[in-house]
Backbone as ProteinMPNN parsed JSONL, in Angstrom:
{"seq_chain_A": "ACADREYDYAGLQYYGECWCGTDYDMYDLDKTVIGFCNTACVNGPGICGGTLFNSVYATTPDVCPVFAP", "coords_chain_A": {"N_chain_A": [[243.138, 111.762, 107.379], [241.178, 110.256, 106.438], [242.423, 108.468, 104.74], [244.161, 107.095, 106.591], [242.231, 105.561, 107.97], [241.783, 103.876, 105.947], [239.874, 104.466, 103.895], [238.768, 104.951, 100.502], [238.189, 107.509, 99.526], [237.921, 111.105, 100.278], [235.669, 113.699, 101.42], [235.168, 117.07, 101.207], [233.237, 119.4, 102.907], [231.112, 122.09, 103.161], [232.581, 124.496, 104.173], [234.718, 123.067, 105.51], [234.114, 120.575, 106.719], [234.8, 117.084, 107.052], [234.347, 114.141, 105.441], [234.376, 110.548, 104.903], [234.593, 107.851, 102.533], [233.818, 104.935, 100.5], [232.831, 104.815, 97.984], [232.314, 107.365, 95.498], [230.149, 108.184, 94.122], [227.567, 107.766, 94.782], [224.938, 108.896, 94.547], [224.805, 109.192, 91.622], [225.189, 111.8, 90.531], [225.283, 114.501, 88.083], [228.326, 115.542, 86.763], [227.972, 118.456, 86.285], [227.237, 119.771, 88.616], [229.352, 120.71, 89.991], [229.641, 123.391, 90.252], [228.241, 123.945, 92.558], [229.866, 123.543, 94.729], [231.16, 125.739, 96.333], [232.144, 127.074, 98.637], [234.587, 128.545, 100.531], [237.412, 127.007, 102.281], [238.033, 126.951, 105.708], [240.297, 126.479, 106.973], [242.541, 126.962, 105.489], [243.826, 127.645, 101.904], [241.492, 127.322, 99.08], [238.82, 125.43, 97.869], [236.094, 124.07, 99.767], [233.735, 122.336, 99.251], [230.479, 122.625, 99.33], [226.91, 123.712, 100.426], [225.648, 120.796, 101.392], [226.919, 119.492, 99.248], [229.921, 117.784, 98.221], [233.372, 118.327, 97.814], [235.212, 116.197, 96.309], [238.062, 113.845, 96.84], [240.548, 111.43, 95.806], [242.077, 109.156, 98.002], [244.482, 107.88, 97.812], [246.818, 107.018, 95.229], [246.256, 104.782, 93.797], [243.553, 104.667, 93.341], [241.185, 105.563, 90.994], [240.878, 108.74, 89.721], [238.362, 111.259, 90.495], [237.28, 113.039, 88.538], [238.326, 112.213, 85.853], [240.318, 112.959, 82.931]], "CA_chain_A": [[242.462, 110.954, 108.256], [240.462, 109.153, 105.664], [243.397, 107.369, 104.221], [244.62, 106.493, 107.681], [240.984, 104.692, 108.131], [241.487, 102.899, 104.894], [238.787, 104.873, 102.87], [239.216, 105.38, 99.229], [237.554, 108.942, 99.17], [237.601, 112.026, 101.216], [234.989, 114.585, 100.74], [235.216, 118.137, 102.105], [231.862, 119.895, 102.695], [230.632, 123.256, 103.755], [233.715, 125.2, 104.804], [235.767, 122.169, 105.803], [233.724, 119.143, 107.198], [235.306, 116.141, 106.383], [233.496, 112.908, 105.16], [235.145, 109.616, 104.395], [233.871, 106.886, 102.18], [234.352, 103.886, 99.564], [232.405, 105.155, 96.746], [232.287, 108.847, 95.504], [228.938, 108.569, 93.271], [226.457, 107.05, 95.367], [223.922, 109.453, 94.059], [224.825, 109.21, 90.304], [225.001, 113.067, 90.121], [225.967, 114.863, 87.026], [229.416, 116.594, 87.074], [227.947, 119.73, 86.33], [227.036, 120.129, 89.953], [230.57, 121.106, 90.771], [229.297, 124.799, 90.587], [227.463, 124.201, 93.892], [231.154, 123.534, 95.578], [231.637, 127.333, 96.226], [232.539, 127.545, 100.026], [235.951, 128.563, 101.023], [237.822, 126.398, 103.293], [238.431, 127.868, 106.889], [241.702, 126.251, 107.721], [243.464, 127.261, 104.492], [243.076, 128.161, 100.631], [240.892, 126.491, 98.197], [237.215, 125.323, 98.132], [235.651, 122.883, 100.501], [232.486, 121.908, 99.097], [229.123, 123.672, 99.567], [225.951, 123.363, 101.401], [225.235, 119.533, 100.911], [227.826, 119.02, 98.298], [231.22, 117.436, 98.521], [234.414, 118.241, 96.823], [235.746, 114.777, 96.603], [239.333, 113.332, 96.6], [240.965, 110.066, 96.133], [242.863, 109.154, 99.163], [245.617, 107.034, 97.289], [247.06, 107.116, 93.936], [245.717, 103.638, 93.297], [242.329, 105.021, 93.077], [240.855, 106.573, 89.749], [240.507, 110.164, 89.955], [236.861, 111.373, 90.441], [236.96, 113.652, 87.448], [239.525, 111.933, 84.907], [239.959, 113.612, 81.549]], "C_chain_A": [[241.749, 109.887, 107.629], [241.248, 108.066, 105.334], [243.848, 106.672, 105.531], [243.52, 105.251, 108.078], [240.995, 103.713, 107.117], [240.325, 103.285, 103.861], [239.44, 105.297, 101.724], [239.101, 106.826, 98.89], [237.641, 109.761, 100.469], [236.77, 113.163, 100.609], [234.974, 115.681, 101.57], [233.821, 118.836, 101.628], [231.556, 121.067, 103.595], [231.585, 123.773, 104.912], [234.8, 124.25, 105.697], [235.244, 120.912, 106.728], [234.229, 118.121, 106.388], [234.706, 114.66, 106.483], [234.424, 111.914, 104.436], [234.27, 108.539, 103.729], [234.414, 105.955, 101.091], [233.844, 104.154, 98.179], [232.04, 106.631, 96.598], [230.886, 109.288, 94.73], [227.791, 107.809, 93.52], [225.216, 107.635, 94.915], [223.874, 109.761, 92.621], [224.477, 110.907, 89.715], [225.791, 113.614, 89.014], [227.028, 115.67, 87.373], [229.128, 117.981, 87.123], [227.517, 120.497, 87.685], [228.239, 120.75, 90.723], [230.606, 122.46, 91.015], [228.795, 124.902, 91.961], [228.782, 124.04, 94.898], [231.707, 125.034, 95.44], [232.023, 127.733, 97.7], [234.0, 127.407, 100.345], [236.184, 127.859, 102.285], [238.237, 127.359, 104.433], [239.652, 127.51, 107.285], [242.692, 126.255, 106.282], [243.011, 127.638, 103.156], [242.127, 127.07, 100.072], [239.455, 126.37, 98.534], [236.91, 124.028, 98.911], [234.237, 122.742, 100.408], [231.501, 122.912, 98.973], [228.09, 122.995, 100.499], [225.407, 121.914, 100.818], [226.005, 119.098, 99.626], [229.343, 118.984, 98.708], [232.168, 117.667, 97.319], [235.26, 116.988, 97.332], [237.22, 114.505, 95.952], [239.678, 112.15, 96.628], [241.969, 110.221, 97.196], [244.172, 108.474, 98.898], [245.643, 107.127, 95.852], [246.455, 105.695, 93.265], [244.252, 103.607, 92.745], [242.187, 105.8, 91.998], [240.486, 107.79, 90.294], [238.833, 110.373, 89.812], [236.535, 112.052, 88.994], [238.092, 113.383, 86.389], [239.232, 112.544, 83.597], [239.59, 112.673, 80.59]], "O_chain_A": [[241.669, 108.763, 108.126], [240.92, 106.9, 105.553], [243.877, 105.446, 105.42], [243.919, 104.145, 108.44], [240.301, 102.708, 107.272], [239.902, 102.442, 103.07], [240.504, 105.914, 101.774], [239.843, 107.329, 98.046], [237.472, 109.244, 101.573], [237.035, 113.591, 99.486], [234.77, 115.425, 102.756], [233.367, 118.881, 100.485], [231.777, 120.942, 104.799], [231.478, 123.59, 106.125], [235.605, 124.761, 106.476], [236.068, 120.33, 107.433], [234.15, 118.181, 105.161], [234.623, 114.094, 107.573], [235.153, 112.286, 103.517], [233.211, 108.274, 104.299], [235.563, 106.215, 100.735], [234.477, 103.687, 97.233], [231.464, 107.158, 97.55], [230.519, 110.462, 94.687], [227.114, 107.272, 92.644], [224.285, 106.831, 94.868], [222.996, 110.542, 92.253], [223.744, 111.191, 88.768], [226.964, 113.249, 88.931], [226.833, 116.524, 88.238], [229.802, 118.736, 87.822], [227.484, 121.726, 87.744], [228.149, 121.211, 91.861], [231.409, 122.899, 91.838], [228.935, 125.983, 92.533], [228.587, 124.527, 96.012], [232.524, 125.409, 94.599], [232.22, 128.939, 97.846], [234.559, 126.312, 100.415], [235.424, 127.973, 103.246], [238.733, 128.453, 104.164], [240.193, 128.306, 108.053], [243.584, 125.41, 106.199], [241.832, 127.983, 103.08], [242.043, 125.983, 100.645], [238.923, 127.1, 99.37], [237.512, 122.991, 98.63], [233.527, 122.994, 101.382], [231.771, 124.017, 98.502], [228.305, 121.992, 101.179], [224.742, 121.94, 99.782], [225.47, 118.188, 98.992], [229.915, 119.867, 99.349], [231.926, 117.343, 96.156], [235.808, 116.835, 98.424], [237.524, 114.851, 94.81], [239.152, 111.52, 97.545], [242.637, 111.248, 97.315], [244.994, 108.505, 99.814], [244.592, 107.304, 95.236], [246.228, 105.731, 92.055], [243.816, 102.789, 91.935], [242.958, 106.753, 91.883], [239.793, 107.849, 91.31], [238.163, 109.664, 89.061], [235.583, 111.622, 88.344], [238.784, 114.348, 86.062], [238.081, 112.653, 83.174], [239.28, 113.039, 79.455]]}, "name": "protein", "num_of_chains": 1, "seq": "ACADREYDYAGLQYYGECWCGTDYDMYDLDKTVIGFCNTACVNGPGICGGTLFNSVYATTPDVCPVFAP"}
């Protein structure tokens, strides 16, 4: 849905809420908060963020990955 609307990023939050955006680090959070992404997705396997925390994904291969090695 986010890619169809030409957003660069999709964020899953709190069991599967989907949020779209053009910038993934607007709050300049330390990457160690990834531990707060701990809620299971209701529509399939995996982790769908947490309470007030997003699991962020790039919607196209042209966008740099969020946690580049």
